Amino acid sequence: MVDLLNKPVQANPFSRPEPDPFFLVIFGASGDLTRRKLIPAVYNLYRQGLLPADFFVIAFARRDNSDENFRHQMFRSIQQFTPAASDGRKSWDQFARHLIYHQANFDDPDGFEALREKIHYLAGQNTTTENCLFYLATQPRYFSVIVQSLADADLSRPAQPGDCWRRLVVEKPFGSDLQSSLELTRQIQEVFSEKQIFRIDHYLGKESVQNLLVFRFANSIFEPLWNKNYIDHVQISVTESIGVENRGAFYEQAGAFRDILQNHIMHLLSLIAMEPPVRLDADAIRDEKVKILRALRPIAPGCVGDEVVRAQYSAGTSGDQLVPGYLEEPGVAADSVTETFFALKAFIDNWRWAGVPFYIRSGKRMPVRITEIGIHFRPVPNVLFNIGKTAPMLPNMLTIRIQPNEGISLQFQAKTPGYEMSIQPLKMDFGYSDSLENAPPDAYQRLLLDALLGDSTLFARSDEVEAAWSFVDPIIAGCSDIALQELPQYSAGTWGPKLADELIIADNRIWTLTRRTKFR
Ligand code: BG6
């Protein structure tokens, strides 16, 4: 008999090796992303013992600053944004020695020459290699010039092949449409090969997003049902309670389509709809994701008026606070027609999904922050229980909560205890925080570690980005001449315009969100 209890514990095949010694050069180091996300992420990796002894973070920015002052500013940000990490001053002081400030303009050859010398000097002092992860955390308009400056300073490739590695992380948005994204890829690929490029989308670093693959392909009970024969429709909602905050100027150029649909939602959609990959490597997974994006039925510009709802928030309440409308936000034009909300119905024209609608919506200043995927199964036939006084019964629904309260919930029918045959919907609910001990790492921690290890599975490949733009471009084009008076408004703190409800009600369906009432 096999003694299951005494089976030797196998090493976890998925545990991560330690990255090689490295230099992380962050361009745009005086910006929000660096202090809110990047430095806290590197610091947490350091505290968790996941970084090698030899590493430096070089903060590259245009403003005058000193190492000391930059370290102090970053400590204040850690206290503000990740208070849990700011407990040990000693650990911070040790970490801070790895932080170096480098002031230069993005097109200044001397500044890049000085960067190269600094890296060479520090590597020599520490007898380590000159592995470099360059992180573009600036506004997108600086991406090309920085890449060119890296090339001119001979920083994009090792002096001798095999000496060390050089990689480039590019923040979203990657281009502002298909054309500009192709052009950006062309410019970057003149300097870096595709294998060196890591297009980051922090949604892919979220634990609950990575779990989509495991949930679908490490269980045998869901996959046979995962198709048009059993699934009636799918809903993807990405709602936020915040407005545009202090990013009005950026948001004016982006809008909800570029900010959320082209990237975060396209990743969720492709992971939920893709075929099983042949292997678990970066390219095999991305091959399947891109097939889904290419199978999306285009929404022609002329049909956008009928098939896509867009809207903008007006003044209202968020929690118990009165909040301004989008047009009153700093950096926003008084006559702006930028959408802060959209809802649409998409179709994936392949064998698995033919005819299954994917209802997608996203908005800022909605009542709560929720990202959720709802898989709505077909109703049972109108016989036995789904007839007479127990009808209509709610069909089964599987909800995948991406955030917050990450988890999975299955709605099913059960008999109400008693002498009558009456039926009620119940939920089996799994919450990460209830069931799993370890708090998931922050998305940026995971993605930075992957980039340091050269694993690009959770980064977007150029063809994925382009396929996503090919779907989104005609939608944006179709909206371009809608005047402000035609753009519906919704009060801050509400679920968007009535038109969004009508879009789904027209198909005899309603938007659903499964909020957990009880969680830790
Ligand atoms: C960013 C968008 O990519 O994602 C923001 O630019 C948005 O507008 C944010 O608020 C949402 O991220 P999260 O992780 O809070 O869902």
PDB file of C-alpha atoms and ligand atoms in Angstrom, residues 172 202-203 206 240 242 247 259 264 364 369 403, ligand 1:
ATOM      1  CA  LYS A 172       1.589  51.119 -20.201  1.00  0.00           C
ATOM      2  CA  HIS A 202       0.224  45.328 -13.549  1.00  0.00           C
ATOM      3  CA  TYR A 203      -3.041  43.378 -13.883  1.00  0.00           C
ATOM      4  CA  LYS A 206      -2.238  40.164  -9.654  1.00  0.00           C
ATOM      5  CA  GLU A 240     -13.472  52.009  -9.527  1.00  0.00           C
ATOM      6  CA  ILE A 242     -11.895  56.848  -7.387  1.00  0.00           C
ATOM      7  CA  ARG A 247      -3.980  62.526 -13.385  1.00  0.00           C
ATOM      8  CA  ASP A 259      -6.656  53.298 -19.911  1.00  0.00           C
ATOM      9  CA  HIS A 264      -6.267  45.297 -18.397  1.00  0.00           C
ATOM     10  CA  LYS A 364     -14.453  55.603 -12.600  1.00  0.00           C
ATOM     11  CA  ARG A 369     -14.083  49.219  -6.526  1.00  0.00           C
ATOM     12  CA  GLN A 403     -10.280  42.327  -6.475  1.00  0.00           C
TER      13      GLN A 403
HETATM   14  C1  BG6 B   1      -4.116  51.876 -14.110  1.00  0.00           C
HETATM   15  C2  BG6 B   1      -4.968  52.973 -14.678  1.00  0.00           C
HETATM   16  O1  BG6 B   1      -3.481  51.180 -15.138  1.00  0.00           O
HETATM   17  O2  BG6 B   1      -4.938  50.981 -13.376  1.00  0.00           O
HETATM   18  C3  BG6 B   1      -5.717  53.691 -13.579  1.00  0.00           C
HETATM   19  O3  BG6 B   1      -4.142  53.890 -15.380  1.00  0.00           O
HETATM   20  C4  BG6 B   1      -6.495  52.717 -12.742  1.00  0.00           C
HETATM   21  O4  BG6 B   1      -6.572  54.684 -14.117  1.00  0.00           O
HETATM   22  C5  BG6 B   1      -5.602  51.581 -12.278  1.00  0.00           C
HETATM   23  O5  BG6 B   1      -7.018  53.409 -11.622  1.00  0.00           O
HETATM   24  C6  BG6 B   1      -6.408  50.490 -11.603  1.00  0.00           C
HETATM   25  O6  BG6 B   1      -5.534  49.574 -11.044  1.00  0.00           O
HETATM   26  P1  BG6 B   1      -5.981  48.699  -9.791  1.00  0.00           P
HETATM   27  O7  BG6 B   1      -4.828  47.791  -9.552  1.00  0.00           O
HETATM   28  O8  BG6 B   1      -6.258  49.649  -8.683  1.00  0.00           O
HETATM   29  O9  BG6 B   1      -7.211  47.987 -10.241  1.00  0.00           O
END
